[in-house]
Tab-separated table of C-alpha atoms in Angstrom:
chain	number	residue	atom	x	y	z
A	1	UNK	CA	25.216	30.051	-42.531
A	2	UNK	CA	25.977	26.582	-41.168
A	3	UNK	CA	27.754	28.085	-38.174
A	4	UNK	CA	24.748	30.327	-37.473
A	5	UNK	CA	22.374	27.372	-37.703
A	6	UNK	CA	24.592	25.322	-35.418
A	7	UNK	CA	24.704	28.147	-32.908
A	8	UNK	CA	20.901	28.463	-32.878
A	9	UNK	CA	20.542	24.718	-32.471
A	10	UNK	CA	22.942	24.666	-29.548
A	11	UNK	CA	21.040	27.507	-27.857
A	12	UNK	CA	17.756	25.622	-28.234
A	13	UNK	CA	19.320	22.443	-26.868
A	14	UNK	CA	20.856	24.290	-23.918
A	15	UNK	CA	17.460	25.812	-23.107
A	16	UNK	CA	15.694	22.444	-23.274
A	17	UNK	CA	18.367	20.738	-21.187
A	18	UNK	CA	18.196	23.527	-18.590
A	19	UNK	CA	14.420	23.032	-18.235
A	20	UNK	CA	14.910	19.290	-17.934
A	21	UNK	CA	17.601	19.783	-15.308
A	22	UNK	CA	15.375	22.096	-13.239
A	23	UNK	CA	12.565	19.548	-13.327
A	24	UNK	CA	14.928	16.783	-12.201
A	25	UNK	CA	16.278	18.933	-9.369
A	26	UNK	CA	12.754	19.740	-8.207
A	27	UNK	CA	11.703	16.082	-8.324
A	28	UNK	CA	14.802	14.903	-6.435
A	29	UNK	CA	14.213	17.593	-3.809
A	30	UNK	CA	10.669	16.295	-3.288
A	31	UNK	CA	11.895	12.724	-2.922
A	32	UNK	CA	14.555	13.668	-0.389
A	33	UNK	CA	12.727	16.289	1.699
A	34	UNK	CA	8.975	15.802	1.176
A	35	UNK	CA	8.748	12.011	1.046
A	36	UNK	CA	6.514	11.871	4.139
A	37	UNK	CA	3.728	13.873	2.475
A	38	UNK	CA	4.430	12.984	-1.164
A	39	UNK	CA	1.453	11.436	-2.950
A	40	UNK	CA	1.408	9.077	-5.904
A	41	UNK	CA	-0.485	11.515	-8.206
A	42	UNK	CA	2.242	14.093	-7.533
A	43	UNK	CA	4.933	11.573	-8.505
A	44	UNK	CA	3.032	10.753	-11.701
A	45	UNK	CA	2.789	14.460	-12.538
A	46	UNK	CA	6.558	14.830	-12.130
A	47	UNK	CA	7.177	11.829	-14.389
A	48	UNK	CA	4.771	13.217	-16.988
A	49	UNK	CA	6.599	16.571	-16.963
A	50	UNK	CA	9.981	14.865	-17.409
A	51	UNK	CA	8.622	12.678	-20.199
A	52	UNK	CA	7.210	15.683	-22.054
A	53	UNK	CA	10.485	17.580	-21.798
A	54	UNK	CA	12.455	14.587	-23.082
A	55	UNK	CA	10.090	14.270	-26.051
A	56	UNK	CA	10.557	17.961	-26.821
A	57	UNK	CA	14.336	17.531	-26.677
A	58	UNK	CA	14.148	14.576	-29.062
A	59	UNK	CA	12.008	16.586	-31.468
A	60	UNK	CA	14.623	19.334	-31.512
A	61	UNK	CA	17.351	16.796	-32.239
A	62	UNK	CA	15.328	15.124	-35.019
A	63	UNK	CA	14.224	18.374	-36.637
A	64	UNK	CA	15.114	18.709	-40.306
A	65	UNK	CA	16.895	22.023	-39.728
A	66	UNK	CA	19.030	20.620	-36.933
A	67	UNK	CA	22.530	19.810	-38.215
A	68	UNK	CA	23.986	16.376	-37.536
A	69	UNK	CA	25.781	16.920	-34.276
A	70	UNK	CA	27.511	13.564	-34.562
A	71	UNK	CA	29.566	15.025	-37.365
A	72	UNK	CA	30.864	17.757	-35.099
A	73	UNK	CA	34.143	17.096	-33.322
A	74	UNK	CA	34.977	18.704	-29.982
A	75	UNK	CA	38.658	19.190	-29.318
A	76	UNK	CA	39.911	20.577	-25.978
A	77	UNK	CA	42.261	23.459	-26.721
A	78	UNK	CA	43.467	24.086	-23.182
A	79	UNK	CA	43.917	21.558	-20.385
A	80	UNK	CA	45.019	22.773	-16.993
A	81	UNK	CA	45.087	21.280	-13.500
A	82	UNK	CA	44.368	24.716	-12.033
A	83	UNK	CA	40.959	25.899	-10.914
A	84	UNK	CA	38.959	27.618	-13.661
A	85	UNK	CA	36.328	30.072	-12.447
A	86	UNK	CA	34.595	30.282	-15.824
A	87	UNK	CA	34.096	26.517	-15.954
A	88	UNK	CA	32.895	26.597	-12.353
A	89	UNK	CA	30.269	29.179	-13.310
A	90	UNK	CA	29.069	27.352	-16.421
A	91	UNK	CA	28.869	23.986	-14.661
A	92	UNK	CA	27.348	25.452	-11.458
A	93	UNK	CA	30.317	24.355	-9.397
A	94	UNK	CA	30.343	20.703	-10.513
A	95	UNK	CA	33.560	20.858	-12.560
A	96	UNK	CA	36.268	22.979	-10.904
A	97	UNK	CA	39.068	22.124	-13.337
A	98	UNK	CA	39.333	20.968	-16.946
A	99	UNK	CA	42.253	18.584	-16.797
A	100	UNK	CA	43.382	15.324	-18.373
A	101	UNK	CA	41.444	13.418	-15.718
A	102	UNK	CA	37.975	14.782	-16.459
A	103	UNK	CA	38.203	15.318	-20.235
A	104	UNK	CA	37.663	11.621	-21.200
A	105	UNK	CA	34.456	11.548	-19.157
A	106	UNK	CA	32.968	14.905	-20.129
A	107	UNK	CA	33.828	14.714	-23.840
A	108	UNK	CA	32.848	11.074	-24.304
A	109	UNK	CA	30.639	10.600	-27.352
A	110	UNK	CA	30.163	6.827	-26.981
A	111	UNK	CA	29.226	4.664	-24.004
A	112	UNK	CA	31.696	2.417	-22.210
A	113	UNK	CA	32.875	-0.553	-24.261
A	114	UNK	CA	31.066	-3.007	-21.967
A	115	UNK	CA	27.808	-1.081	-22.207
A	116	UNK	CA	28.179	-0.736	-25.953
A	117	UNK	CA	28.730	-4.497	-26.293
A	118	UNK	CA	25.626	-5.264	-24.206
A	119	UNK	CA	23.582	-2.838	-26.319
A	120	UNK	CA	24.705	-4.549	-29.513
A	121	UNK	CA	23.793	-7.933	-28.069
A	122	UNK	CA	20.305	-6.709	-27.158
A	123	UNK	CA	19.795	-5.276	-30.640
A	124	UNK	CA	20.880	-8.576	-32.193
A	125	UNK	CA	18.537	-10.611	-29.967
A	126	UNK	CA	15.630	-8.284	-30.750
A	127	UNK	CA	16.237	-8.617	-34.484
A	128	UNK	CA	16.006	-12.415	-34.265
A	129	UNK	CA	12.471	-12.341	-32.870
A	130	UNK	CA	9.746	-12.574	-35.498
A	131	UNK	CA	6.716	-10.256	-35.307
A	132	UNK	CA	4.441	-13.168	-34.346
A	133	UNK	CA	6.820	-14.270	-31.610
A	134	UNK	CA	7.059	-10.717	-30.287
A	135	UNK	CA	3.256	-10.438	-30.256
A	136	UNK	CA	2.974	-13.719	-28.329
A	137	UNK	CA	5.501	-12.516	-25.778
A	138	UNK	CA	3.607	-9.251	-25.397
A	139	UNK	CA	0.325	-11.105	-24.845
A	140	UNK	CA	1.983	-13.440	-22.331
A	141	UNK	CA	3.427	-10.489	-20.424
A	142	UNK	CA	0.072	-8.690	-20.424
A	143	UNK	CA	-1.620	-11.839	-19.109
A	144	UNK	CA	0.912	-12.176	-16.307
A	145	UNK	CA	0.459	-8.529	-15.368
A	146	UNK	CA	-3.337	-8.906	-15.394
A	147	UNK	CA	-3.180	-11.983	-13.140
A	148	UNK	CA	-0.828	-10.191	-10.778
A	149	UNK	CA	-3.097	-7.143	-10.593
A	150	UNK	CA	-6.107	-9.384	-9.969
A	151	UNK	CA	-4.326	-11.154	-7.102
A	152	UNK	CA	-3.294	-7.839	-5.570
A	153	UNK	CA	-6.864	-6.524	-5.812
A	154	UNK	CA	-8.211	-9.733	-4.261
A	155	UNK	CA	-5.760	-9.491	-1.368
A	156	UNK	CA	-6.762	-5.873	-0.766
A	157	UNK	CA	-10.485	-6.744	-0.785
A	158	UNK	CA	-9.968	-9.668	1.610
A	159	UNK	CA	-7.869	-7.512	3.907
A	160	UNK	CA	-10.511	-4.773	3.961
A	161	UNK	CA	-13.363	-7.238	4.560
A	162	UNK	CA	-11.365	-8.981	7.302
A	163	UNK	CA	-10.763	-5.668	9.021
A	164	UNK	CA	-14.472	-4.832	8.839
A	165	UNK	CA	-15.420	-8.229	10.296
A	166	UNK	CA	-12.897	-7.820	13.074
A	167	UNK	CA	-14.105	-4.347	13.995
A	168	UNK	CA	-17.798	-5.210	13.759
A	169	UNK	CA	-19.438	-5.683	17.173
A	170	UNK	CA	-21.366	-8.924	17.471
A	171	UNK	CA	-23.022	-8.371	20.850
A	172	UNK	CA	-24.832	-5.732	22.854
A	173	UNK	CA	-22.762	-4.670	25.912
A	174	UNK	CA	-25.854	-3.468	27.754
A	175	UNK	CA	-27.629	-6.813	27.427
A	176	UNK	CA	-24.465	-8.697	28.366
A	177	UNK	CA	-23.922	-6.619	31.507
A	178	UNK	CA	-27.567	-7.020	32.487
A	179	UNK	CA	-27.363	-10.826	32.047
A	180	UNK	CA	-24.140	-11.086	34.080
A	181	UNK	CA	-25.617	-8.921	36.855
A	182	UNK	CA	-28.780	-11.039	36.898
A	183	UNK	CA	-26.872	-14.351	37.067
A	184	UNK	CA	-24.165	-13.267	39.521
A	185	UNK	CA	-26.057	-10.922	41.819
A	186	UNK	CA	-29.727	-11.478	41.023
A	187	UNK	CA	-30.100	-7.878	39.922
A	188	UNK	CA	-33.436	-7.167	38.285
A	189	UNK	CA	-34.986	-10.473	39.361
A	190	UNK	CA	-38.148	-10.606	41.447
A	191	UNK	CA	-37.922	-12.018	45.029
A	192	UNK	CA	-41.683	-12.471	45.330
A	193	UNK	CA	-43.159	-15.967	45.714
A	194	UNK	CA	-45.468	-16.976	42.900
A	195	UNK	CA	-49.063	-17.109	44.155
A	196	UNK	CA	-50.486	-20.504	44.873
A	197	UNK	CA	-47.086	-22.213	45.027
A	198	UNK	CA	-46.374	-24.667	47.759
A	199	UNK	CA	-44.104	-27.441	48.787
A	200	UNK	CA	-40.366	-27.451	48.365
A	201	UNK	CA	-37.758	-28.705	46.002
A	202	UNK	CA	-37.984	-32.428	45.614
A	203	UNK	CA	-35.550	-34.559	47.510
A	204	UNK	CA	-34.144	-35.801	44.221
A	205	UNK	CA	-32.386	-32.427	43.787
A	206	UNK	CA	-30.041	-32.072	46.782
A	207	UNK	CA	-28.643	-28.641	47.427
A	208	UNK	CA	-30.810	-26.934	44.842
A	209	UNK	CA	-32.878	-25.033	47.442
A	210	UNK	CA	-29.737	-23.848	49.228
A	211	UNK	CA	-28.231	-22.581	45.985
A	212	UNK	CA	-31.383	-20.670	45.129
A	213	UNK	CA	-31.642	-19.223	48.620
A	214	UNK	CA	-28.042	-18.035	48.548
A	215	UNK	CA	-28.340	-16.064	45.320
A	216	UNK	CA	-28.062	-12.467	46.646
A	217	UNK	CA	-30.730	-12.890	49.284
A	218	UNK	CA	-33.294	-14.384	46.976
A	219	UNK	CA	-35.940	-16.459	48.705
A	220	UNK	CA	-36.239	-20.093	47.945
A	221	UNK	CA	-38.739	-20.590	45.167
A	222	UNK	CA	-40.631	-23.809	45.793
A	223	UNK	CA	-41.506	-26.060	42.948
A	224	UNK	CA	-44.988	-27.147	42.108
A	225	UNK	CA	-46.336	-30.361	43.573
A	226	UNK	CA	-47.442	-31.587	40.184
A	227	UNK	CA	-46.624	-35.174	39.271
A	228	UNK	CA	-43.056	-35.772	38.181
A	229	UNK	CA	-44.041	-37.272	34.859
A	230	UNK	CA	-45.617	-33.935	33.824
A	231	UNK	CA	-42.502	-31.885	34.645
A	232	UNK	CA	-39.577	-32.236	32.200
A	233	UNK	CA	-36.022	-32.482	33.512
A	234	UNK	CA	-33.295	-30.024	32.352
A	235	UNK	CA	-29.679	-30.488	33.490
A	236	UNK	CA	-30.774	-32.454	36.532
A	237	UNK	CA	-33.310	-29.858	37.712
A	238	UNK	CA	-37.014	-30.481	37.407
A	239	UNK	CA	-38.707	-27.646	35.489
A	240	UNK	CA	-41.761	-25.871	36.875
A	241	UNK	CA	-45.159	-25.824	35.297
A	242	UNK	CA	-45.935	-23.424	32.476
A	243	UNK	CA	-47.339	-20.039	33.409
A	244	UNK	CA	-44.824	-19.465	36.276
A	245	UNK	CA	-41.921	-17.397	34.816
A	246	UNK	CA	-40.380	-16.709	38.253
A	247	UNK	CA	-39.573	-20.378	38.693
A	248	UNK	CA	-37.934	-20.601	35.270
A	249	UNK	CA	-35.541	-17.769	36.195
A	250	UNK	CA	-34.620	-19.456	39.481
A	251	UNK	CA	-33.985	-22.784	37.793
A	252	UNK	CA	-31.907	-21.031	35.131
A	253	UNK	CA	-29.593	-19.690	37.859
A	254	UNK	CA	-29.287	-23.166	39.370
A	255	UNK	CA	-28.413	-24.688	35.991
A	256	UNK	CA	-25.790	-22.030	35.215
A	257	UNK	CA	-24.072	-22.433	38.591
A	258	UNK	CA	-24.105	-26.247	38.334
A	259	UNK	CA	-22.553	-26.034	34.879
A	260	UNK	CA	-19.905	-23.599	36.181
A	261	UNK	CA	-18.838	-26.190	38.757
């Protein structure tokens, strides 16, 4: 009866391990061949599948009807340096021979002495920590993780907002082109003399009339003969009286070209 129960347990374990192995092979294949189109949700699904299969395997091992496998001793009956086709088939080509070289690795029931010593040290250190101390360490770790996540989220938000500000257009190209064409070539400006205007540019502004006359064939726009104290000065050019927009445009061109010099 015990042998039958052990045989059934081994069959269940072999089946669970085979499913786990297939899932690992599939996940490794995705990582090596489909990494360029692999998404994070897909990776999480693979991890969830592996975790579920490991939990099922642990349940089989901890089942009350499962015999204590640690009490079972495996003894190699035949060791040979020659190739064994049966072992090749059962191990899917990973173990070609069952010799003195591979037996200590494949039939090991305990970890390496160094690993075992480190595991004991970790268990001892964990036993020294009181429940309150462990809870404080957990809270401290959670706080550090929360602060780190907050910083990462802040960096992402700043990066996104900076990209939006950089890509946002702050001017109208049509208006800019129209302004440049008007200043450089006089495009769209009227060449007609304002009615009732007379006189010329005052002598206090040398070269102003020549600059205005040379702006793409525009005629010289004379300034009003009003008293100087009633006409404000702007950048060295006396402004025209209100109600004459043509003169303001001409004086604007003069000011821009004087500033450019």
